[in-house]
JSON list of C-alpha atoms in Angstrom, two decimals:
[
{"chain": "I", "resi": 28, "resn": "GLY", "atom": "CA", "xyz": [-1.00, 3.66, 2.71]},
{"chain": "I", "resi": 29, "resn": "HIS", "atom": "CA", "xyz": [-3.08, 5.61, 5.12]},
{"chain": "I", "resi": 30, "resn": "PRO", "atom": "CA", "xyz": [-6.35, 4.27, 6.54]},
{"chain": "I", "resi": 31, "resn": "PRO", "atom": "CA", "xyz": [-9.49, 5.65, 4.88]},
{"chain": "I", "resi": 32, "resn": "ALA", "atom": "CA", "xyz": [-10.18, 9.17, 6.05]},
{"chain": "I", "resi": 33, "resn": "GLY", "atom": "CA", "xyz": [-13.91, 8.82, 6.72]},
{"chain": "I", "resi": 34, "resn": "GLY", "atom": "CA", "xyz": [-15.16, 9.43, 10.22]},
{"chain": "I", "resi": 35, "resn": "LYS", "atom": "CA", "xyz": [-11.92, 10.94, 11.50]},
{"chain": "I", "resi": 36, "resn": "GLY", "atom": "CA", "xyz": [-13.10, 14.54, 11.39]},
{"chain": "I", "resi": 37, "resn": "ARG", "atom": "CA", "xyz": [-9.93, 15.57, 9.59]},
{"chain": "I", "resi": 38, "resn": "LYS", "atom": "CA", "xyz": [-9.05, 18.48, 7.30]},
{"chain": "I", "resi": 39, "resn": "ILE", "atom": "CA", "xyz": [-8.00, 16.94, 4.00]},
{"chain": "I", "resi": 40, "resn": "PHE", "atom": "CA", "xyz": [-6.43, 18.44, 0.87]},
{"chain": "I", "resi": 41, "resn": "VAL", "atom": "CA", "xyz": [-6.89, 16.56, -2.42]},
{"chain": "I", "resi": 42, "resn": "ASP", "atom": "CA", "xyz": [-4.74, 17.93, -5.25]},
{"chain": "I", "resi": 43, "resn": "LEU", "atom": "CA", "xyz": [-5.45, 16.76, -8.80]},
{"chain": "I", "resi": 44, "resn": "GLY", "atom": "CA", "xyz": [-2.45, 17.92, -10.84]},
{"chain": "I", "resi": 45, "resn": "ALA", "atom": "CA", "xyz": [0.05, 18.35, -8.01]},
{"chain": "I", "resi": 46, "resn": "ASN", "atom": "CA", "xyz": [2.92, 19.35, -10.32]},
{"chain": "I", "resi": 47, "resn": "CYS", "atom": "CA", "xyz": [5.92, 19.90, -7.97]},
{"chain": "I", "resi": 48, "resn": "GLY", "atom": "CA", "xyz": [3.73, 20.16, -4.85]},
{"chain": "I", "resi": 49, "resn": "ASN", "atom": "CA", "xyz": [3.40, 23.94, -5.16]},
{"chain": "I", "resi": 50, "resn": "SER", "atom": "CA", "xyz": [-0.29, 24.07, -4.16]},
{"chain": "I", "resi": 51, "resn": "TRP", "atom": "CA", "xyz": [0.38, 22.01, -1.06]},
{"chain": "I", "resi": 52, "resn": "ILE", "atom": "CA", "xyz": [3.30, 24.28, -0.14]},
{"chain": "I", "resi": 53, "resn": "ALA", "atom": "CA", "xyz": [1.05, 27.34, -0.59]},
{"chain": "I", "resi": 54, "resn": "LYS", "atom": "CA", "xyz": [-1.77, 25.79, 1.51]},
{"chain": "I", "resi": 55, "resn": "ARG", "atom": "CA", "xyz": [0.37, 24.47, 4.40]},
{"chain": "I", "resi": 56, "resn": "ALA", "atom": "CA", "xyz": [-0.67, 27.38, 6.61]},
{"chain": "I", "resi": 57, "resn": "MET", "atom": "CA", "xyz": [-4.24, 26.02, 6.54]},
{"chain": "I", "resi": 58, "resn": "LYS", "atom": "CA", "xyz": [-3.07, 23.15, 8.75]},
{"chain": "I", "resi": 59, "resn": "PHE", "atom": "CA", "xyz": [-4.48, 20.15, 6.90]},
{"chain": "I", "resi": 60, "resn": "ASP", "atom": "CA", "xyz": [-4.27, 16.77, 8.62]},
{"chain": "I", "resi": 61, "resn": "ALA", "atom": "CA", "xyz": [-3.70, 14.86, 5.38]},
{"chain": "I", "resi": 62, "resn": "ALA", "atom": "CA", "xyz": [-2.95, 15.55, 1.72]},
{"chain": "I", "resi": 63, "resn": "TYR", "atom": "CA", "xyz": [-3.40, 13.35, -1.34]},
{"chain": "I", "resi": 64, "resn": "LEU", "atom": "CA", "xyz": [-1.31, 14.64, -4.23]},
{"chain": "I", "resi": 65, "resn": "TRP", "atom": "CA", "xyz": [-2.06, 13.24, -7.70]},
{"chain": "I", "resi": 66, "resn": "GLU", "atom": "CA", "xyz": [0.73, 13.50, -10.26]},
{"chain": "I", "resi": 67, "resn": "PHE", "atom": "CA", "xyz": [1.90, 11.15, -13.00]},
{"chain": "I", "resi": 68, "resn": "ASN", "atom": "CA", "xyz": [4.91, 12.92, -14.49]},
{"chain": "I", "resi": 69, "resn": "PRO", "atom": "CA", "xyz": [7.83, 10.67, -13.42]},
{"chain": "I", "resi": 70, "resn": "THR", "atom": "CA", "xyz": [10.34, 13.54, -13.25]},
{"chain": "I", "resi": 71, "resn": "LEU", "atom": "CA", "xyz": [8.10, 15.67, -11.01]},
{"chain": "I", "resi": 72, "resn": "ILE", "atom": "CA", "xyz": [7.45, 12.65, -8.79]},
{"chain": "I", "resi": 73, "resn": "ARG", "atom": "CA", "xyz": [11.13, 11.72, -8.45]},
{"chain": "I", "resi": 74, "resn": "VAL", "atom": "CA", "xyz": [12.67, 15.19, -8.11]},
{"chain": "I", "resi": 75, "resn": "TYR", "atom": "CA", "xyz": [10.03, 17.02, -6.07]},
{"chain": "I", "resi": 76, "resn": "LEU", "atom": "CA", "xyz": [7.16, 14.92, -4.74]},
{"chain": "I", "resi": 77, "resn": "GLU", "atom": "CA", "xyz": [8.89, 11.84, -3.32]},
{"chain": "I", "resi": 78, "resn": "PRO", "atom": "CA", "xyz": [11.29, 13.97, -1.20]},
{"chain": "I", "resi": 79, "resn": "LEU", "atom": "CA", "xyz": [8.27, 16.04, -0.09]},
{"chain": "I", "resi": 80, "resn": "ALA", "atom": "CA", "xyz": [6.30, 12.93, 0.93]},
{"chain": "I", "resi": 81, "resn": "ARG", "atom": "CA", "xyz": [9.33, 11.52, 2.81]},
{"chain": "I", "resi": 82, "resn": "ALA", "atom": "CA", "xyz": [9.69, 14.79, 4.73]},
{"chain": "I", "resi": 83, "resn": "GLU", "atom": "CA", "xyz": [5.98, 15.14, 5.47]},
{"chain": "I", "resi": 84, "resn": "PRO", "atom": "CA", "xyz": [4.23, 11.94, 6.62]},
{"chain": "I", "resi": 85, "resn": "LYS", "atom": "CA", "xyz": [0.79, 13.52, 6.15]},
{"chain": "I", "resi": 86, "resn": "VAL", "atom": "CA", "xyz": [1.37, 13.61, 2.36]},
{"chain": "I", "resi": 87, "resn": "THR", "atom": "CA", "xyz": [0.27, 10.59, 0.28]},
{"chain": "I", "resi": 88, "resn": "LEU", "atom": "CA", "xyz": [1.24, 10.50, -3.41]},
{"chain": "I", "resi": 89, "resn": "VAL", "atom": "CA", "xyz": [-1.12, 9.03, -6.01]},
{"chain": "I", "resi": 90, "resn": "LYS", "atom": "CA", "xyz": [1.25, 8.36, -8.92]},
{"chain": "I", "resi": 91, "resn": "HIS", "atom": "CA", "xyz": [-1.34, 7.92, -11.65]},
{"chain": "I", "resi": 92, "resn": "PRO", "atom": "CA", "xyz": [-3.09, 10.14, -14.14]},
{"chain": "I", "resi": 93, "resn": "VAL", "atom": "CA", "xyz": [-6.56, 10.99, -12.81]},
{"chain": "I", "resi": 94, "resn": "TRP", "atom": "CA", "xyz": [-9.46, 10.15, -15.13]},
{"chain": "I", "resi": 95, "resn": "GLY", "atom": "CA", "xyz": [-13.18, 9.41, -15.14]},
{"chain": "I", "resi": 96, "resn": "LYS", "atom": "CA", "xyz": [-12.52, 5.66, -15.26]},
{"chain": "I", "resi": 97, "resn": "THR", "atom": "CA", "xyz": [-9.60, 3.30, -14.78]},
{"chain": "I", "resi": 98, "resn": "GLU", "atom": "CA", "xyz": [-7.88, 2.48, -18.09]},
{"chain": "I", "resi": 99, "resn": "ASN", "atom": "CA", "xyz": [-4.47, 2.45, -19.73]},
{"chain": "I", "resi": 100, "resn": "MET", "atom": "CA", "xyz": [-3.63, 5.61, -21.64]},
{"chain": "I", "resi": 101, "resn": "THR", "atom": "CA", "xyz": [-0.71, 6.96, -23.63]},
{"chain": "I", "resi": 102, "resn": "PHE", "atom": "CA", "xyz": [0.80, 10.22, -22.43]},
{"chain": "I", "resi": 103, "resn": "PHE", "atom": "CA", "xyz": [3.47, 12.35, -24.02]},
{"chain": "I", "resi": 104, "resn": "ILE", "atom": "CA", "xyz": [6.00, 13.65, -21.53]},
{"chain": "I", "resi": 105, "resn": "ASP", "atom": "CA", "xyz": [7.73, 16.89, -22.42]},
{"chain": "I", "resi": 106, "resn": "LYS", "atom": "CA", "xyz": [11.33, 16.20, -23.43]},
{"chain": "I", "resi": 107, "resn": "ARG", "atom": "CA", "xyz": [12.59, 19.71, -22.70]},
{"chain": "I", "resi": 108, "resn": "ASP", "atom": "CA", "xyz": [15.17, 19.73, -19.90]},
{"chain": "I", "resi": 109, "resn": "SER", "atom": "CA", "xyz": [15.45, 15.92, -20.06]},
{"chain": "I", "resi": 110, "resn": "THR", "atom": "CA", "xyz": [19.25, 16.25, -20.13]},
{"chain": "I", "resi": 111, "resn": "LEU", "atom": "CA", "xyz": [19.37, 18.10, -16.79]},
{"chain": "I", "resi": 112, "resn": "THR", "atom": "CA", "xyz": [20.35, 16.23, -13.63]},
{"chain": "I", "resi": 113, "resn": "ASP", "atom": "CA", "xyz": [17.88, 16.19, -10.75]},
{"chain": "I", "resi": 114, "resn": "GLU", "atom": "CA", "xyz": [20.11, 18.66, -8.90]},
{"chain": "I", "resi": 115, "resn": "ALA", "atom": "CA", "xyz": [20.17, 21.02, -11.89]},
{"chain": "I", "resi": 116, "resn": "LEU", "atom": "CA", "xyz": [16.38, 20.77, -12.26]},
{"chain": "I", "resi": 117, "resn": "LEU", "atom": "CA", "xyz": [15.86, 21.73, -8.61]},
{"chain": "I", "resi": 118, "resn": "LYS", "atom": "CA", "xyz": [18.22, 24.67, -9.01]},
{"chain": "I", "resi": 119, "resn": "GLN", "atom": "CA", "xyz": [16.68, 25.90, -12.26]},
{"chain": "I", "resi": 120, "resn": "TYR", "atom": "CA", "xyz": [13.06, 25.29, -11.21]},
{"chain": "I", "resi": 121, "resn": "PRO", "atom": "CA", "xyz": [12.74, 25.70, -7.44]},
{"chain": "I", "resi": 122, "resn": "CYS", "atom": "CA", "xyz": [9.29, 24.59, -6.32]},
{"chain": "I", "resi": 123, "resn": "LYS", "atom": "CA", "xyz": [7.83, 27.44, -4.31]},
{"chain": "I", "resi": 124, "resn": "SER", "atom": "CA", "xyz": [4.26, 28.52, -4.80]},
{"chain": "I", "resi": 125, "resn": "SER", "atom": "CA", "xyz": [4.16, 28.51, -8.59]},
{"chain": "I", "resi": 126, "resn": "ARG", "atom": "CA", "xyz": [3.93, 25.44, -10.76]},
{"chain": "I", "resi": 127, "resn": "ILE", "atom": "CA", "xyz": [6.82, 24.24, -12.89]},
{"chain": "I", "resi": 128, "resn": "ASN", "atom": "CA", "xyz": [6.03, 24.36, -16.58]},
{"chain": "I", "resi": 129, "resn": "THR", "atom": "CA", "xyz": [5.88, 20.78, -17.83]},
{"chain": "I", "resi": 130, "resn": "ARG", "atom": "CA", "xyz": [3.55, 19.90, -20.64]},
{"chain": "I", "resi": 131, "resn": "ASN", "atom": "CA", "xyz": [2.02, 16.46, -20.61]},
{"chain": "I", "resi": 132, "resn": "THR", "atom": "CA", "xyz": [-1.30, 15.30, -21.90]},
{"chain": "I", "resi": 133, "resn": "PRO", "atom": "CA", "xyz": [-3.20, 12.10, -22.64]},
{"chain": "I", "resi": 134, "resn": "ALA", "atom": "CA", "xyz": [-3.22, 11.05, -26.27]},
{"chain": "I", "resi": 135, "resn": "ASP", "atom": "CA", "xyz": [-6.95, 10.43, -25.99]},
{"chain": "I", "resi": 136, "resn": "SER", "atom": "CA", "xyz": [-7.79, 14.03, -25.16]},
{"chain": "I", "resi": 137, "resn": "SER", "atom": "CA", "xyz": [-7.35, 16.98, -27.46]},
{"chain": "I", "resi": 138, "resn": "THR", "atom": "CA", "xyz": [-5.77, 19.13, -24.81]},
{"chain": "I", "resi": 139, "resn": "PHE", "atom": "CA", "xyz": [-3.03, 21.71, -25.02]},
{"chain": "I", "resi": 140, "resn": "LEU", "atom": "CA", "xyz": [-1.47, 20.74, -28.33]},
{"chain": "I", "resi": 141, "resn": "THR", "atom": "CA", "xyz": [-2.68, 18.42, -31.04]},
{"chain": "I", "resi": 142, "resn": "LYS", "atom": "CA", "xyz": [-1.84, 14.77, -30.67]},
{"chain": "I", "resi": 143, "resn": "GLN", "atom": "CA", "xyz": [0.53, 14.98, -33.66]},
{"chain": "I", "resi": 144, "resn": "ALA", "atom": "CA", "xyz": [2.46, 17.87, -32.14]},
{"chain": "I", "resi": 145, "resn": "TYR", "atom": "CA", "xyz": [2.81, 15.90, -28.93]},
{"chain": "I", "resi": 146, "resn": "GLN", "atom": "CA", "xyz": [4.07, 12.82, -30.69]},
{"chain": "I", "resi": 147, "resn": "ARG", "atom": "CA", "xyz": [6.79, 14.94, -32.25]},
{"chain": "I", "resi": 148, "resn": "LYS", "atom": "CA", "xyz": [7.72, 16.78, -29.05]},
{"chain": "I", "resi": 149, "resn": "GLY", "atom": "CA", "xyz": [6.99, 14.32, -26.29]},
{"chain": "I", "resi": 150, "resn": "LYS", "atom": "CA", "xyz": [8.19, 10.95, -25.12]},
{"chain": "I", "resi": 151, "resn": "ALA", "atom": "CA", "xyz": [5.31, 8.45, -25.19]},
{"chain": "I", "resi": 152, "resn": "VAL", "atom": "CA", "xyz": [4.62, 6.57, -21.96]},
{"chain": "I", "resi": 153, "resn": "GLU", "atom": "CA", "xyz": [1.84, 4.07, -21.27]},
{"chain": "I", "resi": 154, "resn": "LEU", "atom": "CA", "xyz": [0.27, 4.64, -17.85]},
{"chain": "I", "resi": 155, "resn": "GLU", "atom": "CA", "xyz": [-2.73, 3.37, -15.93]},
{"chain": "I", "resi": 156, "resn": "ALA", "atom": "CA", "xyz": [-5.12, 6.25, -15.38]},
{"chain": "I", "resi": 157, "resn": "LYS", "atom": "CA", "xyz": [-7.22, 5.84, -12.23]},
{"chain": "I", "resi": 158, "resn": "SER", "atom": "CA", "xyz": [-10.93, 6.44, -11.78]},
{"chain": "I", "resi": 159, "resn": "PHE", "atom": "CA", "xyz": [-11.40, 9.47, -9.56]},
{"chain": "I", "resi": 160, "resn": "PRO", "atom": "CA", "xyz": [-14.96, 8.58, -8.41]},
{"chain": "I", "resi": 161, "resn": "GLU", "atom": "CA", "xyz": [-13.75, 5.08, -7.47]},
{"chain": "I", "resi": 162, "resn": "TRP", "atom": "CA", "xyz": [-10.81, 6.49, -5.48]},
{"chain": "I", "resi": 163, "resn": "TRP", "atom": "CA", "xyz": [-13.07, 9.08, -3.82]},
{"chain": "I", "resi": 164, "resn": "ARG", "atom": "CA", "xyz": [-15.53, 6.37, -2.77]},
{"chain": "I", "resi": 165, "resn": "GLN", "atom": "CA", "xyz": [-12.69, 4.29, -1.28]},
{"chain": "I", "resi": 166, "resn": "GLN", "atom": "CA", "xyz": [-11.64, 7.21, 0.94]},
{"chain": "I", "resi": 167, "resn": "GLY", "atom": "CA", "xyz": [-15.05, 7.20, 2.64]},
{"chain": "I", "resi": 168, "resn": "PHE", "atom": "CA", "xyz": [-15.15, 10.97, 3.12]},
{"chain": "I", "resi": 169, "resn": "VAL", "atom": "CA", "xyz": [-18.07, 11.96, 5.37]},
{"chain": "I", "resi": 170, "resn": "LYS", "atom": "CA", "xyz": [-19.51, 15.44, 4.94]},
{"chain": "I", "resi": 171, "resn": "GLY", "atom": "CA", "xyz": [-19.83, 17.19, 8.29]},
{"chain": "I", "resi": 172, "resn": "GLN", "atom": "CA", "xyz": [-16.96, 15.13, 9.69]},
{"chain": "I", "resi": 173, "resn": "ASP", "atom": "CA", "xyz": [-14.19, 15.31, 7.10]},
{"chain": "I", "resi": 174, "resn": "LYS", "atom": "CA", "xyz": [-13.49, 18.78, 5.74]},
{"chain": "I", "resi": 175, "resn": "VAL", "atom": "CA", "xyz": [-12.21, 18.14, 2.22]},
{"chain": "I", "resi": 176, "resn": "THR", "atom": "CA", "xyz": [-10.68, 20.77, -0.06]},
{"chain": "I", "resi": 177, "resn": "LEU", "atom": "CA", "xyz": [-10.36, 19.65, -3.70]},
{"chain": "I", "resi": 178, "resn": "LYS", "atom": "CA", "xyz": [-8.09, 21.44, -6.16]},
{"chain": "I", "resi": 179, "resn": "VAL", "atom": "CA", "xyz": [-8.31, 20.55, -9.87]},
{"chain": "I", "resi": 180, "resn": "ASP", "atom": "CA", "xyz": [-5.73, 21.68, -12.45]},
{"chain": "I", "resi": 181, "resn": "ILE", "atom": "CA", "xyz": [-5.43, 18.88, -15.00]},
{"chain": "I", "resi": 182, "resn": "GLU", "atom": "CA", "xyz": [-5.12, 20.33, -18.51]},
{"chain": "I", "resi": 183, "resn": "ALA", "atom": "CA", "xyz": [-8.77, 19.83, -19.63]},
{"chain": "I", "resi": 184, "resn": "ALA", "atom": "CA", "xyz": [-9.04, 16.31, -18.17]},
{"chain": "I", "resi": 185, "resn": "GLU", "atom": "CA", "xyz": [-11.54, 18.02, -15.83]},
{"chain": "I", "resi": 186, "resn": "CYS", "atom": "CA", "xyz": [-14.19, 17.08, -18.44]},
{"chain": "I", "resi": 187, "resn": "SER", "atom": "CA", "xyz": [-13.74, 13.37, -17.84]},
{"chain": "I", "resi": 188, "resn": "VAL", "atom": "CA", "xyz": [-12.89, 13.56, -14.14]},
{"chain": "I", "resi": 189, "resn": "LEU", "atom": "CA", "xyz": [-15.55, 15.99, -12.88]},
{"chain": "I", "resi": 190, "resn": "ASN", "atom": "CA", "xyz": [-18.37, 14.60, -15.04]},
{"chain": "I", "resi": 191, "resn": "ALA", "atom": "CA", "xyz": [-17.73, 11.08, -13.74]},
{"chain": "I", "resi": 192, "resn": "TRP", "atom": "CA", "xyz": [-17.55, 12.44, -10.17]},
{"chain": "I", "resi": 193, "resn": "MET", "atom": "CA", "xyz": [-20.85, 14.30, -10.67]},
{"chain": "I", "resi": 194, "resn": "ASP", "atom": "CA", "xyz": [-22.44, 11.25, -12.34]},
{"chain": "I", "resi": 195, "resn": "ALA", "atom": "CA", "xyz": [-21.67, 9.41, -9.09]},
{"chain": "I", "resi": 196, "resn": "GLY", "atom": "CA", "xyz": [-23.37, 12.22, -7.12]},
{"chain": "I", "resi": 197, "resn": "MET", "atom": "CA", "xyz": [-20.25, 13.08, -5.12]},
{"chain": "I", "resi": 198, "resn": "GLN", "atom": "CA", "xyz": [-20.16, 16.86, -5.56]},
{"chain": "I", "resi": 199, "resn": "CYS", "atom": "CA", "xyz": [-21.80, 17.62, -2.20]},
{"chain": "I", "resi": 200, "resn": "THR", "atom": "CA", "xyz": [-19.26, 15.57, -0.22]},
{"chain": "I", "resi": 201, "resn": "VAL", "atom": "CA", "xyz": [-16.59, 18.26, -0.62]},
{"chain": "I", "resi": 202, "resn": "ASP", "atom": "CA", "xyz": [-16.30, 21.42, 1.50]},
{"chain": "I", "resi": 203, "resn": "LYS", "atom": "CA", "xyz": [-14.36, 23.49, -0.99]},
{"chain": "I", "resi": 204, "resn": "ILE", "atom": "CA", "xyz": [-13.62, 22.96, -4.68]},
{"chain": "I", "resi": 205, "resn": "MET", "atom": "CA", "xyz": [-11.14, 25.02, -6.69]},
{"chain": "I", "resi": 206, "resn": "VAL", "atom": "CA", "xyz": [-10.92, 24.42, -10.44]},
{"chain": "I", "resi": 207, "resn": "GLU", "atom": "CA", "xyz": [-8.61, 25.77, -13.13]},
{"chain": "I", "resi": 208, "resn": "TRP", "atom": "CA", "xyz": [-10.82, 25.55, -16.25]},
{"chain": "I", "resi": 209, "resn": "HIS", "atom": "CA", "xyz": [-8.92, 24.91, -19.47]},
{"chain": "I", "resi": 210, "resn": "ASP", "atom": "CA", "xyz": [-11.39, 26.63, -21.74]},
{"chain": "I", "resi": 211, "resn": "LYS", "atom": "CA", "xyz": [-8.84, 28.39, -23.94]},
{"chain": "I", "resi": 212, "resn": "PHE", "atom": "CA", "xyz": [-8.56, 25.36, -26.17]},
{"chain": "I", "resi": 213, "resn": "SER", "atom": "CA", "xyz": [-10.39, 25.09, -29.45]},
{"chain": "I", "resi": 214, "resn": "GLY", "atom": "CA", "xyz": [-13.55, 23.33, -30.59]},
{"chain": "I", "resi": 215, "resn": "GLU", "atom": "CA", "xyz": [-14.64, 20.20, -28.79]},
{"chain": "I", "resi": 216, "resn": "THR", "atom": "CA", "xyz": [-12.42, 20.68, -25.74]},
{"chain": "I", "resi": 217, "resn": "MET", "atom": "CA", "xyz": [-13.60, 24.23, -25.14]},
{"chain": "I", "resi": 218, "resn": "LYS", "atom": "CA", "xyz": [-17.25, 23.14, -25.39]},
{"chain": "I", "resi": 219, "resn": "CYS", "atom": "CA", "xyz": [-16.68, 20.18, -23.09]},
{"chain": "I", "resi": 220, "resn": "VAL", "atom": "CA", "xyz": [-14.95, 22.32, -20.45]},
{"chain": "I", "resi": 221, "resn": "GLY", "atom": "CA", "xyz": [-17.70, 24.96, -20.67]},
{"chain": "I", "resi": 222, "resn": "ASP", "atom": "CA", "xyz": [-20.46, 22.35, -20.32]},
{"chain": "I", "resi": 223, "resn": "THR", "atom": "CA", "xyz": [-18.67, 20.74, -17.35]},
{"chain": "I", "resi": 224, "resn": "ARG", "atom": "CA", "xyz": [-18.30, 24.08, -15.58]},
{"chain": "I", "resi": 225, "resn": "ASN", "atom": "CA", "xyz": [-21.97, 24.96, -16.12]},
{"chain": "I", "resi": 226, "resn": "ARG", "atom": "CA", "xyz": [-23.07, 21.57, -14.85]},
{"chain": "I", "resi": 227, "resn": "LEU", "atom": "CA", "xyz": [-20.86, 21.78, -11.75]},
{"chain": "I", "resi": 228, "resn": "LEU", "atom": "CA", "xyz": [-22.01, 25.30, -10.86]},
{"chain": "I", "resi": 229, "resn": "ALA", "atom": "CA", "xyz": [-25.65, 24.27, -11.29]},
{"chain": "I", "resi": 230, "resn": "LEU", "atom": "CA", "xyz": [-25.25, 21.15, -9.14]},
{"chain": "I", "resi": 231, "resn": "LEU", "atom": "CA", "xyz": [-23.30, 22.99, -6.42]},
{"chain": "I", "resi": 232, "resn": "LYS", "atom": "CA", "xyz": [-26.35, 25.20, -5.82]},
{"chain": "I", "resi": 233, "resn": "GLU", "atom": "CA", "xyz": [-27.86, 22.11, -4.20]},
{"chain": "I", "resi": 234, "resn": "CYS", "atom": "CA", "xyz": [-24.83, 21.84, -1.87]},
{"chain": "I", "resi": 235, "resn": "PRO", "atom": "CA", "xyz": [-25.19, 24.92, 0.38]},
{"chain": "I", "resi": 236, "resn": "ALA", "atom": "CA", "xyz": [-22.21, 23.87, 2.52]},
{"chain": "I", "resi": 237, "resn": "THR", "atom": "CA", "xyz": [-19.81, 23.66, -0.44]},
{"chain": "I", "resi": 238, "resn": "GLU", "atom": "CA", "xyz": [-17.66, 26.63, -1.40]},
{"chain": "I", "resi": 239, "resn": "TYR", "atom": "CA", "xyz": [-16.51, 27.04, -5.02]},
{"chain": "I", "resi": 240, "resn": "GLN", "atom": "CA", "xyz": [-13.76, 29.17, -6.43]},
{"chain": "I", "resi": 241, "resn": "ARG", "atom": "CA", "xyz": [-11.85, 29.40, -9.65]},
{"chain": "I", "resi": 242, "resn": "TRP", "atom": "CA", "xyz": [-8.28, 28.20, -9.12]},
{"chain": "I", "resi": 243, "resn": "ARG", "atom": "CA", "xyz": [-5.58, 30.36, -10.61]},
{"chain": "I", "resi": 244, "resn": "ARG", "atom": "CA", "xyz": [-1.97, 29.24, -10.74]}
]
């Protein structure tokens, strides 16, 4: 592990939903001093992210689902392409600047497909989801010293993650936040995502030094 970032005056990239590392690859030109890439899909970690982290010492992997609190959750990992070797995966899905289409979602959230559809299509895995506010606090980021860019693309888990982060009053400690809002879902999820976005935009008005933009893949 790396020492906590606080007080170092570093440029830091925090990627929630790192996928194959595509966002980091696209942002390399911005010359960050450190990157924390969150991804829980074991295939993406093994095939793409672990080689990336070995090649680039400034990259730290956080191999857990990100959530508003720490708890065990069931996820359904997409079984498509599960017969391909790692070499074949890399060839078929080169990780450049676009994400690789893998569908995975927590059973506890109503994201992307219904739980039942996932249970039919996905392989169930039990994983420990980590509290984002707790992790953020442990990093000791200091506004005005550490310049932190936060990218969020987590299939509607932004409801849990960003609300918990805002509850802890952490939204002004970031320099730039980019969010992919998953508001195309139905019912409860759509409302939750909309409410979270409205709350974040309202609270960011009190953080004049924080830049916001909508993240698009």
